[in-house]
XYZ file of C-alpha atoms in Angstrom:
739
model
C 40.870 -42.879 -113.419
C 40.509 -44.510 -109.999
C 42.538 -47.676 -109.695
C 42.424 -50.926 -107.729
C 45.299 -53.408 -107.948
C 44.114 -57.030 -107.814
C 46.908 -59.524 -107.204
C 47.442 -62.668 -109.277
C 48.675 -65.262 -106.802
C 48.692 -69.064 -106.576
C 46.675 -72.273 -106.427
C 42.928 -72.064 -105.749
C 42.732 -68.275 -105.194
C 44.529 -67.750 -108.497
C 42.152 -70.096 -110.330
C 39.157 -68.363 -108.764
C 40.504 -65.062 -110.094
C 40.018 -66.262 -113.689
C 36.294 -66.544 -112.915
C 35.706 -63.647 -110.521
C 37.901 -60.893 -111.951
C 35.889 -60.399 -115.181
C 32.808 -59.819 -113.022
C 34.674 -57.366 -110.790
C 36.081 -55.489 -113.784
C 32.665 -55.226 -115.427
C 30.820 -53.961 -112.348
C 33.500 -51.501 -111.179
C 33.888 -50.028 -114.666
C 30.462 -48.432 -114.186
C 32.035 -46.252 -111.474
C 35.036 -45.263 -113.572
C 37.298 -47.661 -111.686
C 40.142 -49.419 -113.437
C 41.077 -52.816 -111.979
C 44.633 -53.832 -112.825
C 46.460 -57.039 -111.950
C 50.009 -57.647 -110.727
C 51.613 -61.091 -110.694
C 53.006 -61.983 -107.267
C 52.625 -65.738 -107.706
C 55.521 -68.012 -106.824
C 56.237 -68.617 -110.516
C 56.025 -64.908 -111.251
C 58.384 -64.083 -108.401
C 60.874 -66.696 -109.613
C 60.918 -65.310 -113.150
C 61.331 -61.761 -111.845
C 64.084 -62.683 -109.378
C 66.026 -64.686 -111.993
C 65.739 -62.063 -114.732
C 69.534 -61.711 -115.010
C 69.782 -65.398 -115.949
C 66.999 -65.396 -118.559
C 66.917 -64.346 -122.222
C 65.334 -60.941 -122.743
C 62.114 -62.342 -124.212
C 61.488 -64.421 -121.060
C 62.153 -61.703 -118.503
C 59.297 -60.174 -116.528
C 58.792 -57.078 -114.415
C 59.155 -57.335 -110.646
C 55.534 -56.725 -109.745
C 56.105 -57.405 -106.049
C 58.770 -54.697 -105.814
C 56.455 -52.291 -107.622
C 53.630 -53.002 -105.191
C 56.023 -52.634 -102.272
C 56.724 -49.066 -103.354
C 53.044 -48.408 -104.052
C 52.160 -49.570 -100.521
C 54.181 -46.639 -99.179
C 52.058 -44.100 -101.064
C 48.641 -42.583 -100.239
C 47.325 -43.830 -103.610
C 47.700 -47.514 -102.732
C 44.550 -49.609 -103.050
C 45.648 -53.247 -103.233
C 43.558 -56.409 -102.935
C 45.934 -59.146 -101.866
C 44.916 -62.794 -102.280
C 46.668 -65.701 -100.512
C 49.957 -66.729 -102.093
C 52.316 -69.650 -101.655
C 54.908 -69.108 -98.927
C 57.263 -71.538 -100.588
C 59.051 -74.346 -98.822
C 62.067 -75.836 -100.558
C 60.060 -78.700 -102.135
C 57.523 -76.219 -103.502
C 60.266 -73.958 -104.829
C 61.978 -76.818 -106.647
C 58.668 -78.077 -108.048
C 57.908 -74.609 -109.419
C 61.384 -74.376 -110.957
C 60.908 -77.719 -112.702
C 57.502 -76.723 -114.043
C 58.892 -73.487 -115.454
C 61.760 -75.381 -117.083
C 59.295 -77.883 -118.581
C 57.392 -74.925 -120.029
C 60.549 -73.684 -121.730
C 61.418 -70.911 -119.264
C 65.198 -71.127 -118.976
C 65.556 -70.652 -115.235
C 68.592 -72.433 -113.783
C 68.435 -75.310 -111.314
C 68.516 -74.470 -107.621
C 72.140 -74.916 -106.480
C 72.033 -76.930 -103.248
C 75.786 -76.564 -102.756
C 76.905 -73.440 -104.605
C 80.622 -73.217 -105.279
C 81.008 -70.493 -107.909
C 80.046 -66.825 -107.573
C 77.331 -67.296 -110.190
C 75.835 -70.256 -108.314
C 75.841 -68.192 -105.136
C 74.000 -65.387 -106.969
C 71.464 -67.869 -108.312
C 70.861 -69.348 -104.885
C 70.486 -65.908 -103.308
C 67.926 -64.974 -105.969
C 65.930 -68.138 -105.338
C 66.170 -67.756 -101.561
C 64.638 -64.289 -101.892
C 61.342 -65.815 -103.027
C 61.168 -68.591 -100.428
C 58.884 -68.494 -97.425
C 56.897 -65.403 -96.519
C 58.485 -63.259 -99.211
C 55.355 -61.327 -100.197
C 53.623 -60.154 -97.040
C 56.547 -58.286 -95.434
C 56.953 -56.261 -98.632
C 53.321 -55.205 -98.890
C 52.471 -54.758 -95.236
C 53.317 -51.115 -94.684
C 50.623 -50.979 -92.052
C 49.253 -53.002 -89.164
C 46.483 -55.564 -89.381
C 42.798 -55.251 -88.518
C 41.090 -58.659 -88.854
C 37.544 -59.424 -87.750
C 34.475 -61.440 -88.671
C 31.916 -59.250 -90.480
C 28.490 -59.213 -88.850
C 26.867 -61.000 -91.821
C 29.405 -63.829 -91.653
C 29.153 -64.178 -87.884
C 25.352 -64.206 -88.015
C 25.406 -66.828 -90.744
C 27.725 -69.045 -88.681
C 25.332 -68.791 -85.740
C 22.346 -69.667 -87.895
C 24.142 -72.405 -89.836
C 26.742 -73.814 -87.411
C 29.649 -75.827 -88.750
C 30.460 -79.212 -87.255
C 32.508 -79.349 -84.055
C 33.925 -82.618 -82.724
C 32.914 -83.650 -79.220
C 35.632 -83.505 -76.568
C 36.200 -86.172 -73.925
C 37.369 -85.329 -70.423
C 39.667 -88.341 -70.827
C 41.377 -86.937 -73.940
C 45.139 -87.528 -73.898
C 45.830 -84.768 -76.417
C 48.411 -82.238 -75.271
C 51.046 -79.833 -76.511
C 54.712 -80.595 -75.879
C 57.139 -77.670 -75.854
C 60.650 -76.928 -74.636
C 61.298 -75.736 -71.088
C 64.814 -74.460 -71.744
C 67.299 -73.889 -74.532
C 64.721 -72.543 -77.024
C 64.143 -69.150 -78.615
C 61.875 -67.916 -75.830
C 64.239 -68.729 -72.971
C 67.395 -67.398 -74.664
C 65.963 -64.124 -75.950
C 67.770 -60.814 -75.402
C 66.457 -57.437 -76.513
C 67.630 -53.845 -76.715
C 65.970 -50.540 -77.637
C 68.185 -48.268 -79.740
C 68.685 -44.815 -78.231
C 70.118 -43.461 -81.491
C 70.345 -44.511 -85.146
C 73.211 -46.860 -85.891
C 74.473 -49.510 -88.280
C 75.271 -52.930 -86.871
C 77.103 -56.082 -87.860
C 76.063 -59.572 -86.819
C 79.201 -61.657 -86.428
C 80.339 -65.072 -85.296
C 83.399 -65.197 -83.061
C 84.902 -68.698 -83.019
C 86.559 -70.159 -79.936
C 89.958 -69.442 -81.526
C 89.029 -65.767 -81.995
C 88.265 -65.923 -85.719
C 85.590 -63.346 -86.577
C 83.167 -64.130 -89.411
C 80.585 -61.505 -90.402
C 77.128 -63.025 -90.808
C 75.273 -59.834 -91.704
C 76.804 -56.409 -92.337
C 75.381 -52.943 -92.854
C 72.134 -53.477 -90.932
C 70.686 -50.002 -90.353
C 68.648 -49.407 -87.206
C 66.505 -46.430 -86.239
C 66.214 -44.559 -82.963
C 63.650 -46.283 -80.765
C 63.838 -49.538 -82.726
C 63.596 -52.807 -80.805
C 66.296 -55.310 -81.762
C 66.189 -58.890 -80.518
C 68.552 -61.809 -80.682
C 68.075 -65.379 -79.528
C 69.293 -68.904 -80.123
C 67.816 -72.400 -80.109
C 70.236 -75.007 -78.798
C 70.498 -77.954 -81.187
C 71.496 -80.217 -78.296
C 68.512 -79.150 -76.173
C 66.214 -79.525 -79.199
C 67.404 -83.054 -79.936
C 67.044 -84.115 -76.305
C 63.533 -82.666 -76.166
C 62.471 -84.351 -79.418
C 63.788 -87.759 -78.392
C 61.799 -87.441 -75.166
C 58.608 -86.624 -77.085
C 58.953 -89.594 -79.433
C 59.184 -91.831 -76.350
C 56.305 -90.021 -74.653
C 53.980 -90.499 -77.640
C 54.857 -94.211 -77.704
C 54.394 -94.596 -73.946
C 51.015 -92.819 -73.959
C 49.769 -94.637 -77.069
C 48.923 -91.437 -78.930
C 49.895 -89.947 -82.278
C 53.136 -88.031 -82.662
C 52.829 -84.843 -84.692
C 54.883 -81.726 -85.133
C 53.514 -78.268 -85.866
C 55.875 -75.634 -87.236
C 55.798 -72.567 -89.490
C 58.188 -73.651 -92.236
C 56.668 -71.098 -94.617
C 56.809 -67.852 -92.638
C 59.845 -69.013 -90.618
C 61.530 -70.064 -93.838
C 65.073 -70.330 -92.431
C 64.646 -71.603 -88.877
C 61.669 -73.940 -89.060
C 62.780 -76.179 -91.953
C 65.942 -76.790 -89.905
C 63.846 -77.644 -86.838
C 61.684 -79.855 -89.045
C 64.831 -81.733 -90.075
C 65.687 -82.309 -86.417
C 62.191 -83.775 -85.900
C 62.587 -86.142 -88.856
C 65.967 -87.334 -87.568
C 64.582 -87.757 -84.031
C 61.777 -89.978 -85.314
C 64.189 -92.156 -87.322
C 67.346 -92.145 -85.160
C 68.618 -95.549 -86.270
C 68.249 -94.836 -89.969
C 70.083 -91.526 -89.753
C 72.801 -93.023 -87.534
C 73.480 -95.675 -90.171
C 72.785 -93.835 -93.405
C 72.816 -90.123 -92.562
C 76.144 -89.418 -94.266
C 75.063 -91.214 -97.425
C 71.766 -89.319 -97.518
C 73.548 -86.021 -97.020
C 76.051 -86.815 -99.773
C 73.137 -87.525 -102.122
C 71.501 -84.173 -101.251
C 68.566 -85.861 -99.497
C 68.014 -83.514 -96.577
C 65.764 -84.258 -93.621
C 64.896 -80.550 -93.681
C 62.830 -81.171 -96.835
C 60.923 -84.091 -95.314
C 60.358 -87.741 -96.073
C 58.767 -87.129 -99.470
C 61.979 -85.736 -100.914
C 64.085 -88.453 -99.298
C 61.838 -91.308 -100.472
C 61.760 -89.916 -104.002
C 65.558 -89.671 -104.074
C 66.039 -93.174 -102.720
C 64.474 -94.639 -105.859
C 67.604 -93.836 -107.881
C 70.185 -94.125 -105.082
C 72.472 -97.139 -104.869
C 71.310 -99.035 -101.781
C 68.139 -96.951 -101.661
C 65.896 -99.955 -101.104
C 67.867 -100.909 -97.999
C 67.587 -97.381 -96.619
C 63.863 -97.257 -97.387
C 63.398 -100.550 -95.548
C 65.113 -98.996 -92.526
C 62.724 -96.036 -92.604
C 59.746 -98.387 -92.889
C 60.996 -100.488 -89.987
C 61.374 -97.515 -87.642
C 58.016 -96.168 -88.787
C 56.404 -99.472 -87.807
C 58.268 -99.774 -84.504
C 57.918 -96.178 -83.336
C 54.847 -94.337 -82.061
C 51.914 -93.884 -84.430
C 52.566 -90.890 -86.659
C 49.900 -88.329 -87.540
C 48.921 -88.367 -91.195
C 48.257 -85.619 -93.703
C 46.627 -88.093 -96.100
C 46.066 -91.592 -94.748
C 44.920 -92.983 -98.107
C 48.121 -91.917 -99.833
C 50.453 -92.658 -96.918
C 51.502 -89.023 -96.527
C 52.686 -88.494 -92.961
C 53.096 -85.459 -90.759
C 56.822 -85.597 -91.614
C 56.565 -85.845 -95.409
C 56.678 -82.151 -96.419
C 57.491 -79.233 -94.080
C 54.841 -77.004 -95.637
C 52.045 -79.592 -95.235
C 51.489 -79.032 -91.501
C 51.545 -75.320 -90.694
C 50.928 -74.676 -87.016
C 48.442 -71.820 -87.307
C 46.122 -73.906 -89.520
C 46.840 -77.435 -88.256
C 46.387 -76.804 -84.532
C 42.901 -75.231 -84.681
C 41.826 -77.936 -87.147
C 42.952 -80.543 -84.609
C 41.163 -78.753 -81.756
C 37.988 -78.570 -83.828
C 38.216 -82.340 -84.503
C 37.940 -83.388 -80.830
C 41.647 -82.741 -80.330
C 42.497 -85.544 -82.699
C 44.384 -86.084 -85.955
C 44.251 -88.867 -88.537
C 46.267 -92.040 -88.105
C 47.518 -94.472 -90.765
C 44.217 -96.389 -90.691
C 42.226 -93.283 -91.564
C 40.851 -92.983 -88.038
C 41.102 -90.035 -85.642
C 43.232 -90.422 -82.537
C 44.465 -88.364 -79.587
C 47.687 -86.563 -80.390
C 50.874 -85.208 -78.878
C 51.344 -81.902 -80.694
C 55.066 -81.116 -80.647
C 55.759 -77.367 -80.942
C 59.438 -77.026 -79.957
C 59.712 -73.287 -79.294
C 57.691 -72.320 -76.222
C 57.083 -68.678 -77.190
C 53.423 -69.264 -78.093
C 52.833 -73.017 -77.694
C 51.008 -72.398 -74.408
C 48.037 -70.734 -76.093
C 47.088 -74.011 -77.749
C 47.498 -75.948 -74.496
C 45.181 -73.444 -72.803
C 42.482 -74.015 -75.428
C 42.929 -77.809 -75.251
C 42.633 -77.738 -71.454
C 39.477 -75.635 -71.688
C 37.870 -77.996 -74.225
C 38.838 -81.034 -72.171
C 37.164 -79.499 -69.111
C 34.172 -77.805 -70.732
C 33.602 -79.507 -74.084
C 33.632 -78.107 -77.599
C 32.635 -74.517 -78.331
C 29.172 -73.792 -79.695
C 29.264 -71.703 -82.915
C 25.622 -70.677 -82.364
C 26.427 -68.811 -79.156
C 30.162 -68.203 -78.953
C 31.718 -64.775 -79.020
C 34.426 -63.520 -81.340
C 38.123 -62.644 -81.046
C 39.043 -60.030 -83.667
C 42.707 -59.130 -83.977
C 44.846 -56.030 -84.219
C 48.250 -57.263 -85.323
C 51.664 -55.610 -85.276
C 53.292 -56.293 -88.652
C 54.110 -53.001 -90.395
C 57.565 -52.556 -91.907
C 58.533 -56.194 -91.319
C 57.900 -56.034 -87.575
C 58.743 -59.262 -85.743
C 59.659 -61.222 -88.878
C 61.118 -64.089 -86.869
C 63.178 -66.740 -88.585
C 62.162 -65.856 -92.129
C 64.857 -63.504 -93.330
C 68.543 -62.886 -93.725
C 69.166 -62.507 -89.987
C 68.723 -66.196 -89.130
C 71.697 -68.578 -89.221
C 72.528 -72.197 -88.576
C 75.795 -72.007 -86.658
C 78.757 -73.836 -88.220
C 81.212 -73.756 -85.305
C 81.177 -73.149 -81.528
C 81.819 -69.647 -80.220
C 79.628 -66.578 -79.787
C 77.301 -64.565 -81.988
C 77.446 -60.827 -81.398
C 75.540 -57.817 -82.655
C 78.059 -54.954 -82.753
C 77.235 -51.325 -83.500
C 79.286 -48.927 -85.623
C 81.288 -47.857 -82.562
C 82.278 -51.418 -81.685
C 79.809 -51.742 -78.820
C 78.342 -55.234 -78.372
C 74.569 -54.808 -78.187
C 73.639 -58.507 -77.975
C 75.689 -61.655 -77.467
C 75.014 -65.400 -77.198
C 77.194 -68.427 -76.723
C 76.555 -70.904 -79.530
C 77.460 -74.447 -80.496
C 77.647 -76.094 -83.903
C 74.145 -76.668 -85.291
C 72.439 -74.069 -83.092
C 69.943 -71.714 -84.757
C 70.532 -68.023 -84.027
C 68.134 -65.330 -85.144
C 67.548 -61.612 -84.815
C 64.490 -59.520 -85.530
C 63.636 -55.843 -85.697
C 60.546 -53.888 -84.705
C 60.562 -50.214 -85.592
C 59.035 -47.642 -83.286
C 56.596 -46.000 -85.728
C 54.719 -49.286 -86.377
C 54.420 -49.823 -82.611
C 52.863 -46.374 -82.206
C 50.479 -47.076 -85.096
C 49.611 -50.489 -83.583
C 48.625 -48.893 -80.253
C 46.578 -46.261 -82.084
C 44.760 -48.915 -84.135
C 44.007 -50.941 -80.997
C 42.445 -47.945 -79.265
C 40.513 -47.022 -82.422
C 39.067 -50.528 -82.788
C 38.257 -50.822 -79.063
C 36.281 -47.586 -79.177
C 34.585 -48.271 -82.526
C 33.379 -51.712 -81.446
C 32.975 -50.974 -77.725
C 34.957 -54.131 -77.052
C 37.711 -54.881 -74.501
C 41.189 -55.002 -76.035
C 44.011 -57.129 -74.645
C 47.690 -56.760 -75.546
C 49.164 -60.287 -75.550
C 52.620 -59.605 -74.096
C 54.760 -61.728 -71.786
C 56.937 -59.809 -69.256
C 59.208 -62.871 -68.960
C 60.301 -62.372 -72.595
C 62.927 -59.695 -73.165
C 61.297 -58.469 -76.386
C 57.864 -58.219 -74.806
C 59.200 -56.306 -71.809
C 60.412 -53.600 -74.185
C 57.079 -53.576 -76.003
C 55.147 -53.336 -72.729
C 57.094 -50.192 -71.831
C 56.291 -48.661 -75.214
C 52.630 -49.689 -75.147
C 52.111 -48.166 -71.711
C 53.798 -44.966 -72.877
C 51.892 -44.658 -76.185
C 48.518 -45.438 -74.631
C 48.978 -42.125 -72.869
C 48.788 -40.383 -76.254
C 45.166 -41.478 -76.709
C 41.819 -40.964 -75.023
C 41.168 -44.303 -73.341
C 38.475 -43.135 -70.938
C 35.702 -45.687 -70.774
C 37.736 -48.317 -72.610
C 38.833 -51.647 -71.164
C 42.432 -52.142 -72.276
C 44.658 -54.728 -70.614
C 48.128 -56.225 -70.970
C 48.247 -59.971 -70.278
C 50.559 -62.878 -70.993
C 49.509 -64.890 -74.066
C 48.376 -67.821 -71.918
C 46.370 -65.602 -69.544
C 44.963 -63.671 -72.504
C 43.874 -66.930 -74.121
C 42.137 -68.076 -70.952
C 40.444 -64.680 -70.519
C 39.286 -64.603 -74.151
C 37.877 -68.134 -74.231
C 36.024 -67.582 -70.960
C 34.361 -64.603 -72.631
C 33.780 -66.612 -75.838
C 31.734 -69.149 -73.893
C 29.592 -66.286 -72.564
C 29.059 -64.985 -76.098
C 31.303 -61.955 -75.519
C 33.883 -60.477 -77.883
C 37.495 -59.606 -77.021
C 40.025 -57.887 -79.295
C 43.397 -59.627 -79.271
C 46.181 -57.091 -79.809
C 49.217 -59.111 -80.746
C 52.590 -59.207 -82.380
C 53.174 -60.580 -85.849
C 53.367 -64.307 -85.140
C 50.384 -64.351 -82.786
C 48.507 -62.318 -85.391
C 48.975 -65.258 -87.753
C 48.048 -67.805 -85.081
C 45.001 -66.009 -83.677
C 43.500 -65.140 -87.047
C 43.340 -68.848 -87.809
C 42.656 -70.270 -84.338
C 39.576 -68.293 -83.414
C 37.976 -67.961 -86.885
C 38.291 -71.721 -87.493
C 36.485 -72.336 -84.201
C 33.953 -69.534 -84.688
C 33.286 -69.696 -88.425
C 34.690 -73.034 -89.526
C 37.370 -71.338 -91.641
C 39.735 -68.377 -91.525
C 38.929 -67.505 -95.147
C 35.772 -65.668 -94.037
C 37.556 -62.982 -92.037
C 37.625 -59.364 -93.090
C 41.285 -58.360 -93.216
C 42.071 -54.670 -93.583
C 45.551 -53.156 -93.431
C 45.333 -49.366 -93.037
C 48.690 -48.424 -94.562
C 50.721 -45.958 -92.540
C 50.994 -43.436 -95.386
C 47.278 -43.386 -96.094
C 46.712 -46.157 -98.622
C 44.842 -49.397 -98.104
C 45.768 -53.074 -98.361
C 42.835 -55.486 -98.306
C 43.646 -59.141 -97.676
C 41.272 -61.957 -98.529
C 41.887 -64.714 -96.000
C 44.067 -67.757 -95.601
C 45.034 -70.206 -98.321
C 45.999 -73.272 -96.298
C 43.629 -75.702 -98.025
C 44.249 -74.317 -101.491
C 46.454 -77.224 -102.723
C 43.717 -79.793 -102.027
C 41.242 -77.616 -103.906
C 43.471 -77.530 -106.974
C 43.896 -81.294 -106.882
C 40.126 -81.722 -106.892
C 39.758 -79.330 -109.816
C 42.338 -81.223 -111.860
C 40.679 -84.557 -111.107
C 36.994 -83.559 -111.250
C 36.729 -80.028 -112.696
C 35.239 -78.931 -109.394
C 36.678 -76.034 -107.382
C 35.369 -75.726 -103.845
C 37.445 -72.648 -102.975
C 35.231 -70.070 -101.264
C 35.846 -66.528 -102.556
C 33.971 -64.916 -99.671
C 37.203 -63.291 -98.525
C 37.564 -61.688 -101.928
C 33.992 -60.357 -101.781
C 34.587 -58.811 -98.352
C 37.945 -57.306 -99.333
C 36.540 -55.802 -102.516
C 33.757 -54.033 -100.613
C 36.273 -52.487 -98.205
C 38.546 -51.540 -101.117
C 35.637 -49.758 -102.805
C 34.794 -47.869 -99.603
C 38.394 -46.785 -99.236
C 38.428 -45.611 -102.846
C 35.154 -43.735 -102.323
C 36.820 -41.702 -99.568
C 40.301 -41.341 -101.048
C 39.139 -40.541 -104.605
C 35.868 -38.754 -103.806
C 33.937 -41.380 -105.762
C 30.411 -41.730 -104.288
C 29.478 -44.371 -106.863
C 32.179 -46.633 -105.443
C 30.398 -46.450 -102.094
C 27.125 -47.448 -103.736
C 28.867 -50.433 -105.328
C 30.327 -51.400 -101.950
C 27.022 -51.248 -100.105
C 25.280 -53.279 -102.790
C 28.109 -55.828 -102.753
C 27.790 -56.292 -98.984
C 24.044 -56.871 -99.287
C 24.626 -59.278 -102.177
C 27.175 -61.197 -100.124
C 24.746 -61.522 -97.231
C 22.065 -62.791 -99.621
C 24.511 -65.284 -101.085
C 25.232 -66.667 -97.624
C 21.596 -66.821 -96.603
C 20.562 -68.499 -99.869
C 23.243 -71.164 -99.502
C 25.133 -70.215 -102.647
C 28.629 -70.664 -101.238
C 30.654 -73.517 -102.765
C 29.777 -77.011 -101.569
C 32.240 -79.907 -101.605
C 31.203 -82.496 -104.185
C 30.603 -82.844 -107.911
C 27.011 -82.090 -108.826
C 26.757 -79.236 -106.347
C 27.501 -75.544 -106.630
C 31.227 -74.762 -106.753
C 33.363 -71.626 -106.845
C 32.198 -70.651 -110.327
C 28.564 -71.019 -109.348
C 29.044 -68.819 -106.292
C 30.555 -66.138 -108.538
C 27.499 -66.268 -110.793
C 25.158 -65.807 -107.849
C 27.242 -62.962 -106.498
C 26.921 -61.234 -109.878
C 23.164 -61.906 -109.908
C 22.535 -60.604 -106.383
C 24.931 -57.672 -106.836
C 23.162 -56.597 -110.020
C 19.772 -56.954 -108.323
C 20.899 -54.820 -105.378
C 22.297 -52.138 -107.685
C 19.136 -52.120 -109.788
C 16.908 -51.400 -106.785
C 19.139 -49.027 -104.782
C 17.995 -45.407 -104.588
C 21.259 -43.550 -103.996
C 22.262 -43.413 -107.685
C 19.330 -43.445 -110.129
C 21.568 -43.549 -113.207
C 23.447 -46.586 -111.895
C 20.188 -48.309 -110.964
C 18.854 -47.768 -114.462
C 22.036 -49.168 -116.002
C 21.864 -52.356 -113.924
C 18.152 -53.136 -114.341
C 18.657 -54.884 -117.706
C 21.733 -56.698 -116.360
C 19.769 -57.946 -113.361
C 16.910 -59.010 -115.635
C 19.209 -60.908 -117.993
C 20.972 -62.747 -115.176
C 17.662 -63.581 -113.466
C 16.064 -64.907 -116.646
C 19.161 -66.943 -117.545
C 19.633 -68.444 -114.054
C 18.633 -72.007 -114.933
C 20.620 -71.957 -118.179
C 23.755 -70.677 -116.468
C 23.351 -73.200 -113.650
C 23.119 -76.011 -116.194
C 26.176 -74.813 -118.094
C 28.237 -74.606 -114.919
C 27.173 -78.041 -113.673
C 27.639 -79.709 -117.053
C 31.435 -79.451 -117.009
C 31.871 -81.102 -113.615
C 33.070 -84.662 -113.163
C 35.909 -84.955 -115.674
C 39.604 -84.009 -115.402
C 40.488 -80.394 -116.139
C 43.578 -79.175 -117.967
C 44.886 -75.780 -116.873
C 48.373 -76.160 -118.344
C 50.353 -75.982 -115.106
C 50.081 -75.906 -111.337
C 52.359 -72.984 -110.513
C 52.083 -71.229 -113.888
C 48.848 -72.208 -115.658
C 48.214 -71.413 -119.282
C 45.969 -68.328 -119.240
C 43.732 -69.478 -122.083
C 43.273 -72.973 -120.652
C 42.634 -71.712 -117.115
C 40.126 -69.115 -118.344
C 38.286 -71.761 -120.373
C 38.027 -74.031 -117.332
C 36.993 -71.283 -114.947
C 34.513 -69.542 -117.302
C 32.520 -72.451 -118.762
C 29.158 -70.665 -119.075
C 28.892 -68.921 -122.438
C 25.626 -67.338 -121.342
C 27.150 -65.745 -118.248
C 30.263 -64.727 -120.153
C 28.174 -62.969 -122.791
C 26.291 -60.873 -120.233
C 29.420 -59.926 -118.260
C 31.530 -59.182 -121.336
C 28.777 -56.988 -122.784
C 28.679 -54.980 -119.556
C 32.452 -54.496 -119.741
C 32.259 -53.241 -123.318
C 29.356 -50.924 -122.491
């Protein structure tokens, strides 16, 4: 039987699954397709990773590892929903919830001393940050706005804030001492195994990472961010924000860059409150209240700390005396520095640009902002967009072009700062990468507190990336631009490979360029204003940035992008969009039983998954289902049946009902499969006749608190009851499944 794997993830996408999946299972069963689920949620990953410390009856299979192996096979057909890339506060909150539910996972050991505590910490650290995507992404990324979505955005434009030529909003980034300026890179001419080691000033050698296997042709990078240069830069930016009378904000990637960016975030917190940390830093550290975890964790810990009120008063005093600080939630007093995972650069920067280049201040008003992005590797792309908006005004969604993306990410390519090759240096000296013959491949001088990192990019994914770029450029008849900077050591090596591998393909008649990220941004936005499309061909980090930046400006959200990952061994991975606003959606559901999560990404991914299955499994009925689903999705958009925002309006569950209605109607009238059409005519009739009843049942539950039994690990029965409140709809769908 043909099989699709549908992932059980976190927050709003996970809740939406309780409503949508029964519909998907019922409809696809008519084509002999079995839809199975695998749990890759944060809670599920914790339970799997800590299996050795749990009683047998509480252990669970490692679904992520299983899917990682499946992704390497031609049979893979995986629909991957957004999951939590856990920061430390999120990880600890999930641990506590599991413990409260009776799951006997141990506490996270902040300062492990025994071998067992070190094992526990290593297990927990394996699920932090971007732990899922690198495992599943055995192919490169193809993300674009489907024609139906783009046309809808043009016909129903989202709001765009007006820009002033006098806007003081800018990006601040380091000019020296950061990852970009200190980068070194080497291409391996033969397979080898390397050791990353720290050599202290007294000659003591401490291995940091051993047994790292590298392939022939692999690109290996190493770089370091100077803690001293970072602190000097941050202090300057705090003063600059105060002098210019604008908000101070920082924009990092503390989820994907799970090792480096929380450390940088801690430096920002200390720079904003220098007096408090000078006076009380040792006491805070002794109490385990780390700046790396943000103000929320510190303030919570101060409540039970001797002298905590005095320390809190010091924080409040510096907050009042310093520059205005950007807010995540003005009403609740949640600042830009409260939680490292609250302000993720790829989502927060385009949202700011869309809102006239402004963020919220403590009074709940928007204000010009100094966006502090310490590492200069990609900060310039946002400055280029800000400069363009300041000069030319906001973009017009009714006329603007599109910037689809082909992203290099296969086999953990360019996984910067998020893995076991990133270290906070404990003593001055050098960090070396040494091969099995004792040859030093890379070397940096380091000081205490510096952040050193390495990353790998294998050759086969680079070849596949170039091939995918050429394929997409020809299929869409669109210029393609490789965003590569010859001043960066890593990019110089990639430029050489790209130029070589382009020669393996027919590029006649295609416009393919290599440009620096800043020049590529300028080129792309000039074309956007003319209504022209440009494919951005980027590395892994810029893939993340661009597939939020441009969709948020074009479509109002990145959740409406089609995201296909053609796996290198022939399978398919179909991603469903970003999950950045998912926590707020869950909060609204718990308070008002209203879920405004838009499952459009899931609809688009499912259609592509069905097409892939039609080809790979010779299942023509799957193709009929896919075509009907696409037409149903377009009808849903045109009829305004996407989730709204407020109680009393259609929400996620209502949009799922209308998808089922329109999908059944399309299947009932299609002419490619008479038997399937005949089977769906009564389903379409039942759903059509029951429309008002189902609408009433769905609306009736809104407005009161909802109990789902847990945030990170809901109770299945409770969550299903909340997300499937229409008995009429349930009866029709369940009958189809049984039939």
